[in-house]
Tab-separated table of N, CA and C and ligand atoms in Angstrom:
chain	number	residue	atom	x	y	z
A	1	UNK	N	160.731	59.240	110.353
A	1	UNK	CA	161.806	60.211	110.074
A	1	UNK	C	161.248	61.630	110.223
A	2	UNK	N	161.736	62.333	111.214
A	2	UNK	CA	161.239	63.695	111.454
A	2	UNK	C	162.297	64.702	111.032
A	3	UNK	N	161.868	65.598	110.166
A	3	UNK	CA	162.766	66.639	109.662
A	3	UNK	C	162.363	67.979	110.252
A	4	UNK	N	163.358	68.682	110.791
A	4	UNK	CA	163.104	70.015	111.339
A	4	UNK	C	163.844	71.058	110.516
A	5	UNK	N	163.213	72.213	110.403
A	5	UNK	CA	163.839	73.341	109.707
A	5	UNK	C	164.148	74.411	110.747
A	6	UNK	N	165.347	74.935	110.701
A	6	UNK	CA	165.729	76.040	111.596
A	6	UNK	C	166.062	77.242	110.709
A	7	UNK	N	165.092	78.158	110.545
A	7	UNK	CA	165.305	79.249	109.598
A	7	UNK	C	165.870	80.506	110.270
A	8	UNK	N	166.504	81.319	109.453
A	8	UNK	CA	166.992	82.584	109.992
A	8	UNK	C	167.850	83.319	108.987
A	9	UNK	N	168.362	84.473	109.423
A	9	UNK	CA	169.253	85.258	108.568
A	9	UNK	C	170.705	84.822	108.740
A	10	UNK	N	171.083	84.465	109.970
A	10	UNK	CA	172.432	83.969	110.270
A	10	UNK	C	173.510	84.892	109.696
A	11	UNK	N	173.407	86.176	110.031
A	11	UNK	CA	174.292	87.189	109.423
A	11	UNK	C	175.183	87.858	110.474
A	12	UNK	N	176.131	87.183	111.080
A	12	UNK	CA	176.544	85.794	110.908
A	12	UNK	C	175.920	84.914	111.999
A	13	UNK	N	176.178	83.581	111.889
A	13	UNK	CA	175.710	82.688	112.954
A	13	UNK	C	176.509	82.973	114.234
A	14	UNK	N	175.864	82.733	115.354
A	14	UNK	CA	176.484	82.978	116.666
A	14	UNK	C	176.450	81.682	117.476
A	15	UNK	N	177.069	81.728	118.638
A	15	UNK	CA	177.006	80.549	119.519
A	15	UNK	C	175.576	80.296	119.990
A	16	UNK	N	174.739	81.331	119.993
A	16	UNK	CA	173.329	81.148	120.346
A	16	UNK	C	172.626	80.289	119.308
A	17	UNK	N	172.867	80.576	118.028
A	17	UNK	CA	172.299	79.749	116.961
A	17	UNK	C	172.825	78.309	117.072
A	18	UNK	N	174.129	78.197	117.285
A	18	UNK	CA	174.739	76.860	117.289
A	18	UNK	C	174.229	76.015	118.453
A	19	UNK	N	173.940	76.668	119.563
A	19	UNK	CA	173.364	75.972	120.715
A	19	UNK	C	172.007	75.359	120.335
A	20	UNK	N	171.190	76.143	119.651
A	20	UNK	CA	169.866	75.643	119.243
A	20	UNK	C	170.026	74.504	118.222
A	21	UNK	N	170.960	74.669	117.292
A	21	UNK	CA	171.161	73.641	116.257
A	21	UNK	C	171.646	72.337	116.898
A	22	UNK	N	172.608	72.462	117.801
A	22	UNK	CA	173.160	71.267	118.449
A	22	UNK	C	172.070	70.506	119.217
A	23	UNK	N	171.273	71.251	119.980
A	23	UNK	CA	170.211	70.596	120.758
A	23	UNK	C	169.152	70.001	119.832
A	24	UNK	N	168.836	70.708	118.744
A	24	UNK	CA	167.835	70.196	117.793
A	24	UNK	C	168.329	68.920	117.112
A	25	UNK	N	169.627	68.867	116.851
A	25	UNK	CA	170.169	67.704	116.129
A	25	UNK	C	170.019	66.424	116.953
A	26	UNK	N	169.856	66.597	118.277
A	26	UNK	CA	169.660	65.408	119.133
A	26	UNK	C	168.195	64.989	119.185
A	27	UNK	N	167.307	65.899	118.813
A	27	UNK	CA	165.874	65.615	118.904
A	27	UNK	C	165.284	65.083	117.614
A	28	UNK	N	165.874	65.513	116.478
A	28	UNK	CA	165.268	65.195	115.182
A	28	UNK	C	166.221	64.388	114.314
A	29	UNK	N	165.625	63.617	113.376
A	29	UNK	CA	166.457	62.802	112.494
A	29	UNK	C	167.295	63.683	111.579
A	30	UNK	N	166.676	64.783	111.149
A	30	UNK	CA	167.345	65.648	110.167
A	30	UNK	C	167.033	67.091	110.528
A	31	UNK	N	168.038	67.942	110.514
A	31	UNK	CA	167.824	69.371	110.758
A	31	UNK	C	168.364	70.134	109.548
A	32	UNK	N	167.508	70.972	108.978
A	32	UNK	CA	167.943	71.799	107.842
A	32	UNK	C	168.043	73.246	108.325
A	33	UNK	N	169.252	73.752	108.373
A	33	UNK	CA	169.464	75.155	108.729
A	33	UNK	C	169.234	75.954	107.448
A	34	UNK	N	168.229	76.826	107.483
A	34	UNK	CA	167.756	77.450	106.240
A	34	UNK	C	168.004	78.953	106.283
A	35	UNK	N	168.835	79.402	105.373
A	35	UNK	CA	169.251	80.812	105.348
A	35	UNK	C	168.349	81.577	104.384
A	36	UNK	N	167.677	82.582	104.923
A	36	UNK	CA	166.737	83.365	104.112
A	36	UNK	C	167.485	84.243	103.114
A	37	UNK	N	167.091	84.165	101.837
A	37	UNK	CA	167.783	84.971	100.818
A	37	UNK	C	167.038	86.254	100.472
A	38	UNK	N	165.735	86.311	100.746
A	38	UNK	CA	164.972	87.479	100.298
A	38	UNK	C	164.648	88.438	101.440
A	39	UNK	N	165.614	88.608	102.319
A	39	UNK	CA	165.383	89.492	103.458
A	39	UNK	C	165.438	90.950	103.016
A	40	UNK	N	164.641	91.774	103.681
A	40	UNK	CA	164.669	93.206	103.367
A	40	UNK	C	165.832	93.899	104.094
A	41	UNK	N	166.455	93.146	105.015
A	41	UNK	CA	167.590	93.713	105.745
A	41	UNK	C	168.794	93.854	104.803
A	42	UNK	N	169.729	94.739	105.179
A	42	UNK	CA	170.961	94.866	104.385
A	42	UNK	C	172.022	94.005	105.040
A	43	UNK	N	172.290	92.847	104.460
A	43	UNK	CA	173.180	91.913	105.152
A	43	UNK	C	174.657	92.331	105.106
A	44	UNK	N	175.396	91.876	106.096
A	44	UNK	CA	176.843	92.107	106.157
A	44	UNK	C	177.570	91.033	105.349
A	45	UNK	N	177.046	89.821	105.408
A	45	UNK	CA	177.628	88.705	104.658
A	45	UNK	C	176.638	88.273	103.579
A	46	UNK	N	177.152	87.887	102.418
A	46	UNK	CA	176.258	87.382	101.367
A	46	UNK	C	175.673	86.040	101.826
A	47	UNK	N	174.647	85.601	101.138
A	47	UNK	CA	174.033	84.309	101.498
A	47	UNK	C	175.073	83.194	101.396
A	48	UNK	N	175.865	83.219	100.328
A	48	UNK	CA	176.884	82.169	100.162
A	48	UNK	C	177.894	82.201	101.304
A	49	UNK	N	178.272	83.408	101.715
A	49	UNK	CA	179.226	83.512	102.834
A	49	UNK	C	178.603	82.987	104.120
A	50	UNK	N	177.338	83.326	104.351
A	50	UNK	CA	176.670	82.876	105.570
A	50	UNK	C	176.569	81.351	105.605
A	51	UNK	N	176.282	80.776	104.440
A	51	UNK	CA	176.210	79.314	104.347
A	51	UNK	C	177.592	78.708	104.594
A	52	UNK	N	178.609	79.354	104.049
A	52	UNK	CA	179.981	78.853	104.229
A	52	UNK	C	180.368	78.872	105.717
A	53	UNK	N	180.034	79.958	106.402
A	53	UNK	CA	180.360	80.050	107.843
A	53	UNK	C	179.640	78.947	108.614
A	54	UNK	N	178.369	78.739	108.289
A	54	UNK	CA	177.611	77.676	108.976
A	54	UNK	C	178.218	76.301	108.682
A	55	UNK	N	178.599	76.087	107.414
A	55	UNK	CA	179.172	74.784	107.063
A	55	UNK	C	180.490	74.533	107.788
A	56	UNK	N	181.271	75.591	108.004
A	56	UNK	CA	182.547	75.440	108.730
A	56	UNK	C	182.279	74.877	110.125
A	57	UNK	N	181.286	75.454	110.801
A	57	UNK	CA	181.090	75.081	112.210
A	57	UNK	C	180.178	73.862	112.388
A	58	UNK	N	179.477	73.476	111.320
A	58	UNK	CA	178.555	72.337	111.449
A	58	UNK	C	179.082	71.080	110.763
A	59	UNK	N	180.373	71.074	110.451
A	59	UNK	CA	180.904	69.945	109.674
A	59	UNK	C	180.829	68.617	110.421
A	60	UNK	N	180.778	68.667	111.750
A	60	UNK	CA	180.762	67.414	112.515
A	60	UNK	C	179.357	66.970	112.939
A	61	UNK	N	178.333	67.558	112.313
A	61	UNK	CA	176.950	67.171	112.628
A	61	UNK	C	176.357	66.484	111.396
A	62	UNK	N	176.414	65.143	111.355
A	62	UNK	CA	176.006	64.444	110.134
A	62	UNK	C	174.538	64.609	109.764
A	63	UNK	N	173.677	64.881	110.746
A	63	UNK	CA	172.243	65.007	110.394
A	63	UNK	C	171.809	66.468	110.226
A	64	UNK	N	172.795	67.368	110.154
A	64	UNK	CA	172.474	68.783	109.944
A	64	UNK	C	172.978	69.212	108.571
A	65	UNK	N	172.103	69.846	107.796
A	65	UNK	CA	172.540	70.405	106.512
A	65	UNK	C	172.187	71.886	106.481
A	66	UNK	N	172.820	72.598	105.570
A	66	UNK	CA	172.617	74.047	105.473
A	66	UNK	C	172.211	74.374	104.051
A	67	UNK	N	171.173	75.168	103.892
A	67	UNK	CA	170.837	75.598	102.537
A	67	UNK	C	170.120	76.947	102.554
A	68	UNK	N	170.016	77.528	101.376
A	68	UNK	CA	169.341	78.817	101.237
A	68	UNK	C	167.876	78.569	100.917
A	69	UNK	N	167.016	79.513	101.306
A	69	UNK	CA	165.632	79.449	100.830
A	69	UNK	C	165.142	80.857	100.561
A	70	UNK	N	164.183	80.945	99.636
A	70	UNK	CA	163.564	82.237	99.376
A	70	UNK	C	162.056	82.016	99.353
A	71	UNK	N	161.313	83.082	99.462
A	71	UNK	CA	159.856	82.948	99.460
A	71	UNK	C	159.346	82.567	100.829
A	72	UNK	N	158.191	81.920	100.840
A	72	UNK	CA	157.569	81.571	102.113
A	72	UNK	C	158.224	80.336	102.733
A	73	UNK	N	158.407	80.419	104.030
A	73	UNK	CA	159.002	79.310	104.763
A	73	UNK	C	158.158	78.038	104.636
A	74	UNK	N	156.846	78.193	104.653
A	74	UNK	CA	155.987	76.999	104.579
A	74	UNK	C	156.142	76.289	103.224
A	75	UNK	N	156.400	77.059	102.167
A	75	UNK	CA	156.624	76.420	100.859
A	75	UNK	C	157.925	75.618	100.876
A	76	UNK	N	158.909	76.191	101.551
A	76	UNK	CA	160.190	75.477	101.694
A	76	UNK	C	159.980	74.196	102.515
A	77	UNK	N	159.184	74.292	103.573
A	77	UNK	CA	158.908	73.108	104.401
A	77	UNK	C	158.229	72.011	103.591
A	78	UNK	N	157.263	72.422	102.776
A	78	UNK	CA	156.557	71.428	101.945
A	78	UNK	C	157.537	70.749	100.994
A	79	UNK	N	158.379	71.577	100.371
A	79	UNK	CA	159.350	71.046	99.392
A	79	UNK	C	160.297	70.035	100.048
A	80	UNK	N	160.675	70.320	101.279
A	80	UNK	CA	161.647	69.463	101.988
A	80	UNK	C	160.970	68.371	102.807
A	81	UNK	N	159.644	68.309	102.753
A	81	UNK	CA	158.913	67.349	103.584
A	81	UNK	C	159.237	67.523	105.066
A	82	UNK	N	159.364	68.763	105.491
A	82	UNK	CA	159.743	69.035	106.877
A	82	UNK	C	158.498	69.067	107.755
A	83	UNK	N	158.658	68.576	108.990
A	83	UNK	CA	157.524	68.476	109.914
A	83	UNK	C	157.509	69.610	110.928
A	84	UNK	N	158.687	70.042	111.318
A	84	UNK	CA	158.796	70.962	112.456
A	84	UNK	C	159.624	72.176	112.093
A	85	UNK	N	159.202	73.291	112.660
A	85	UNK	CA	159.900	74.563	112.496
A	85	UNK	C	160.483	74.908	113.863
A	86	UNK	N	161.782	75.103	113.940
A	86	UNK	CA	162.398	75.413	115.241
A	86	UNK	C	162.678	76.908	115.330
A	87	UNK	N	162.304	77.505	116.444
A	87	UNK	CA	162.608	78.913	116.703
A	87	UNK	C	163.229	79.022	118.089
A	88	UNK	N	164.332	79.723	118.163
A	88	UNK	CA	164.963	79.971	119.459
A	88	UNK	C	164.317	81.182	120.110
A	89	UNK	N	164.040	81.071	121.388
A	89	UNK	CA	163.413	82.194	122.107
A	89	UNK	C	164.379	82.644	123.204
A	90	UNK	N	164.780	83.917	123.128
A	90	UNK	CA	165.728	84.424	124.123
A	90	UNK	C	165.017	85.064	125.313
A	91	UNK	N	163.965	85.790	125.021
A	91	UNK	CA	163.310	86.545	126.089
A	91	UNK	C	161.837	86.666	125.736
A	92	UNK	N	161.058	87.145	126.690
A	92	UNK	CA	159.620	87.316	126.457
A	92	UNK	C	159.394	88.236	125.256
A	93	UNK	N	160.302	89.188	125.071
A	93	UNK	CA	160.152	90.137	123.950
A	93	UNK	C	160.203	89.437	122.593
A	94	UNK	N	160.913	88.322	122.496
A	94	UNK	CA	160.943	87.561	121.231
A	94	UNK	C	159.589	86.906	120.969
A	95	UNK	N	158.909	86.594	122.067
A	95	UNK	CA	157.780	85.685	121.983
A	95	UNK	C	156.622	86.230	121.149
A	96	UNK	N	156.311	87.518	121.331
A	96	UNK	CA	155.133	88.089	120.677
A	96	UNK	C	155.213	87.952	119.146
A	97	UNK	N	156.366	88.360	118.603
A	97	UNK	CA	156.562	88.293	117.158
A	97	UNK	C	156.623	86.844	116.682
A	98	UNK	N	157.325	86.011	117.449
A	98	UNK	CA	157.451	84.602	117.054
A	98	UNK	C	156.100	83.890	117.110
A	99	UNK	N	155.284	84.266	118.073
A	99	UNK	CA	153.958	83.662	118.190
A	99	UNK	C	153.112	84.041	116.967
A	100	UNK	N	153.216	85.305	116.562
A	100	UNK	CA	152.496	85.768	115.369
A	100	UNK	C	152.958	84.987	114.131
A	101	UNK	N	154.294	84.795	114.014
A	101	UNK	CA	154.813	84.049	112.852
A	101	UNK	C	154.366	82.596	112.894
A	102	UNK	N	154.364	82.005	114.097
A	102	UNK	CA	153.947	80.599	114.224
A	102	UNK	C	152.495	80.435	113.781
A	103	UNK	N	151.640	81.379	114.202
A	103	UNK	CA	150.227	81.291	113.828
A	103	UNK	C	150.043	81.552	112.338
A	104	UNK	N	150.833	82.470	111.793
A	104	UNK	CA	150.766	82.740	110.350
A	104	UNK	C	151.161	81.498	109.560
A	105	UNK	N	152.275	80.875	109.965
A	105	UNK	CA	152.730	79.681	109.250
A	105	UNK	C	151.706	78.554	109.355
A	106	UNK	N	151.072	78.444	110.521
A	106	UNK	CA	150.044	77.412	110.725
A	106	UNK	C	148.809	77.699	109.845
A	107	UNK	N	148.480	78.998	109.705
A	107	UNK	CA	147.332	79.364	108.867
A	107	UNK	C	147.610	79.046	107.399
A	108	UNK	N	148.883	79.213	107.009
A	108	UNK	CA	149.251	78.956	105.613
A	108	UNK	C	149.422	77.470	105.328
A	109	UNK	N	149.765	76.712	106.371
A	109	UNK	CA	150.079	75.288	106.192
A	109	UNK	C	149.789	74.583	107.521
A	110	UNK	N	148.664	73.894	107.571
A	110	UNK	CA	148.217	73.343	108.873
A	110	UNK	C	149.202	72.328	109.456
A	111	UNK	N	149.999	71.706	108.597
A	111	UNK	CA	150.954	70.712	109.112
A	111	UNK	C	152.203	71.349	109.720
A	112	UNK	N	152.349	72.653	109.588
A	112	UNK	CA	153.561	73.311	110.096
A	112	UNK	C	153.486	73.456	111.612
A	113	UNK	N	154.275	72.680	112.311
A	113	UNK	CA	154.317	72.774	113.776
A	113	UNK	C	155.560	73.546	114.191
A	114	UNK	N	155.376	74.611	114.961
A	114	UNK	CA	156.516	75.387	115.434
A	114	UNK	C	156.907	74.934	116.832
A	115	UNK	N	158.201	74.719	117.026
A	115	UNK	CA	158.722	74.393	118.346
A	115	UNK	C	159.557	75.573	118.839
A	116	UNK	N	159.169	76.154	119.959
A	116	UNK	CA	159.955	77.226	120.572
A	116	UNK	C	160.962	76.607	121.529
A	117	UNK	N	162.221	76.820	121.250
A	117	UNK	CA	163.264	76.269	122.116
A	117	UNK	C	163.922	77.415	122.886
A	118	UNK	N	163.814	77.401	124.218
A	118	UNK	CA	164.438	78.492	124.973
A	118	UNK	C	165.953	78.445	124.805
A	119	UNK	N	166.537	79.582	124.604
A	119	UNK	CA	167.985	79.646	124.466
A	119	UNK	C	168.647	79.265	125.788
A	120	UNK	N	169.873	78.787	125.721
A	120	UNK	CA	170.612	78.549	126.966
A	120	UNK	C	170.912	79.897	127.597
A	121	UNK	N	170.969	79.928	128.943
A	121	UNK	CA	170.998	81.228	129.635
A	121	UNK	C	172.219	82.076	129.290
A	122	UNK	N	173.340	81.424	128.965
A	122	UNK	CA	174.553	82.200	128.663
A	122	UNK	C	174.458	82.957	127.336
A	123	UNK	N	173.441	82.635	126.520
A	123	UNK	CA	173.306	83.311	125.226
A	123	UNK	C	172.066	84.199	125.146
A	124	UNK	N	171.471	84.470	126.282
A	124	UNK	CA	170.204	85.223	126.265
A	124	UNK	C	170.327	86.601	125.625
A	125	UNK	N	171.485	87.198	125.776
A	125	UNK	CA	171.674	88.572	125.279
A	125	UNK	C	172.193	88.604	123.846
A	126	UNK	N	172.521	87.451	123.323
A	126	UNK	CA	173.311	87.395	122.092
A	126	UNK	C	172.464	87.491	120.824
A	127	UNK	N	172.957	88.258	119.852
A	127	UNK	CA	172.314	88.304	118.535
A	127	UNK	C	173.398	88.580	117.507
A	128	UNK	N	173.080	88.366	116.243
A	128	UNK	CA	174.046	88.670	115.172
A	128	UNK	C	174.385	90.155	115.185
A	129	UNK	N	173.406	91.007	115.444
A	129	UNK	CA	173.645	92.458	115.465
A	129	UNK	C	174.619	92.841	116.582
A	130	UNK	N	174.435	92.232	117.752
A	130	UNK	CA	175.328	92.513	118.887
A	130	UNK	C	176.760	92.101	118.532
A	131	UNK	N	176.880	90.923	117.904
A	131	UNK	CA	178.204	90.427	117.513
A	131	UNK	C	178.875	91.425	116.558
A	132	UNK	N	178.123	91.927	115.592
A	132	UNK	CA	178.704	92.864	114.610
A	132	UNK	C	179.063	94.201	115.260
A	133	UNK	N	178.241	94.616	116.203
A	133	UNK	CA	178.505	95.869	116.920
A	133	UNK	C	179.819	95.753	117.709
A	134	UNK	N	179.964	94.651	118.448
A	134	UNK	CA	181.194	94.448	119.238
A	134	UNK	C	182.409	94.413	118.308
A	135	UNK	N	182.285	93.636	117.209
A	135	UNK	CA	183.418	93.507	116.279
A	135	UNK	C	183.785	94.858	115.668
A	136	UNK	N	182.800	95.681	115.397
A	136	UNK	CA	183.074	96.964	114.727
A	136	UNK	C	183.859	97.913	115.627
A	137	UNK	N	183.763	97.692	116.947
A	137	UNK	CA	184.524	98.534	117.882
A	137	UNK	C	185.766	97.821	118.415
A	138	UNK	N	186.095	96.685	117.806
A	138	UNK	CA	187.322	95.979	118.187
A	138	UNK	C	187.216	95.203	119.485
A	139	UNK	N	185.993	94.937	119.948
A	139	UNK	CA	185.813	94.145	121.178
A	139	UNK	C	186.021	92.667	120.917
A	140	UNK	N	186.138	91.899	121.997
A	140	UNK	CA	186.411	90.470	121.859
A	140	UNK	C	185.127	89.676	121.590
A	141	UNK	N	185.217	88.798	120.616
A	141	UNK	CA	184.068	87.929	120.290
A	141	UNK	C	184.211	86.546	120.933
A	142	UNK	N	185.220	86.394	121.759
A	142	UNK	CA	185.473	85.089	122.395
A	142	UNK	C	184.227	84.621	123.159
A	143	UNK	N	183.783	83.418	122.871
A	143	UNK	CA	182.622	82.859	123.561
A	143	UNK	C	181.288	83.247	122.940
A	144	UNK	N	181.331	84.206	122.006
A	144	UNK	CA	180.074	84.662	121.382
A	144	UNK	C	179.831	83.993	120.034
A	145	UNK	N	180.940	83.710	119.347
A	145	UNK	CA	180.867	82.980	118.070
A	145	UNK	C	181.968	81.920	118.118
A	146	UNK	N	181.893	80.894	117.275
A	146	UNK	CA	182.955	79.888	117.283
A	146	UNK	C	184.317	80.533	116.988
A	147	UNK	N	185.370	80.043	117.650
A	147	UNK	CA	186.706	80.636	117.519
A	147	UNK	C	187.145	80.797	116.062
A	148	UNK	N	186.839	79.778	115.239
A	148	UNK	CA	187.336	79.824	113.856
A	148	UNK	C	186.668	80.923	113.014
A	149	UNK	N	185.545	81.442	113.499
A	149	UNK	CA	184.862	82.507	112.742
A	149	UNK	C	185.304	83.907	113.185
A	150	UNK	N	185.968	83.998	114.330
A	150	UNK	CA	186.296	85.319	114.895
A	150	UNK	C	187.098	86.186	113.904
A	151	UNK	N	188.212	85.665	113.323
A	151	UNK	CA	188.958	86.540	112.404
A	151	UNK	C	188.152	86.953	111.177
A	152	UNK	N	187.305	86.069	110.695
A	152	UNK	CA	186.504	86.369	109.491
A	152	UNK	C	185.511	87.496	109.801
A	153	UNK	N	184.857	87.393	110.952
A	153	UNK	CA	183.855	88.408	111.322
A	153	UNK	C	184.557	89.736	111.648
A	154	UNK	N	185.668	89.652	112.366
A	154	UNK	CA	186.411	90.879	112.700
A	154	UNK	C	186.823	91.618	111.435
A	155	UNK	N	187.308	90.885	110.460
A	155	UNK	CA	187.796	91.497	109.212
A	155	UNK	C	186.648	92.212	108.493
A	156	UNK	N	185.500	91.565	108.427
A	156	UNK	CA	184.376	92.142	107.699
A	156	UNK	C	183.777	93.365	108.431
A	157	UNK	N	183.808	93.312	109.751
A	157	UNK	CA	183.123	94.374	110.514
A	157	UNK	C	184.041	95.525	110.906
A	158	UNK	N	185.353	95.379	110.629
A	158	UNK	CA	186.299	96.434	111.043
A	158	UNK	C	185.910	97.759	110.410
A	159	UNK	N	186.003	98.823	111.206
A	159	UNK	CA	185.642	100.162	110.689
A	159	UNK	C	186.788	100.767	109.908
B	1	PNS	O1	166.937	85.439	111.797
B	1	PNS	P1	165.653	86.173	111.455
B	1	PNS	O2	165.965	87.320	110.509
B	1	PNS	O3	164.907	86.612	112.668
B	1	PNS	O4	164.726	85.118	110.659
B	1	PNS	C1	163.439	85.487	110.201
B	1	PNS	C2	162.807	84.375	109.322
B	1	PNS	C3	163.746	83.965	108.201
B	1	PNS	C4	162.532	83.169	110.175
B	1	PNS	C5	161.472	84.968	108.767
B	1	PNS	O5	161.734	86.222	108.209
B	1	PNS	C6	160.816	84.101	107.706
B	1	PNS	O6	160.323	83.045	107.999
B	1	PNS	N1	160.835	84.583	106.442
B	1	PNS	C7	160.260	83.875	105.307
B	1	PNS	C8	159.006	84.555	104.764
B	1	PNS	C9	157.753	83.959	105.364
B	1	PNS	O7	157.526	82.767	105.310
B	1	PNS	N2	156.909	84.805	105.970
B	1	PNS	C10	155.647	84.394	106.551
B	1	PNS	C11	155.803	83.941	107.994
B	1	PNS	S1	155.689	85.326	109.049
């Protein structure tokens, strides 16, 4: 039984995140989407809201669960008996920081294996920040986030 953790801020989740989750759910027995609670960033959605949005769109994935975590990711992995850490990589620019985090996590916990999953090409430009920027100017989020989340994100980001 292999358990993978997919950590992030998910403020809010995008189709890029969902692409990685969907593909991961086919590779691993269990995928835990883990929402960081102790971020220094100023979030647009509360942790509970972010979890709720993820649960809405992941309801049909029986081996995927969503939960919050705080503190070090490796401690969360140990607690959950997780084997693999999944990180989506959009561009070479993501790689440097992600490589540093992968080595840090490995130094803290030798069993922590990071898997870099290249994003699908249609989502290479996509991020939660981009989604919020578009929504704040009244642009269309069609194809960038799941349809059912569009009104919720538009409402929160409206200027
Ligand atoms: O979606 P994000 O904001 O890029 O996700 C970043 C995240 C949550 C993966 C990263 O900040 C993280 O792992 N935070 C937990 C703290 C930790 O374990 N730090 C040491 C590893 S660098």
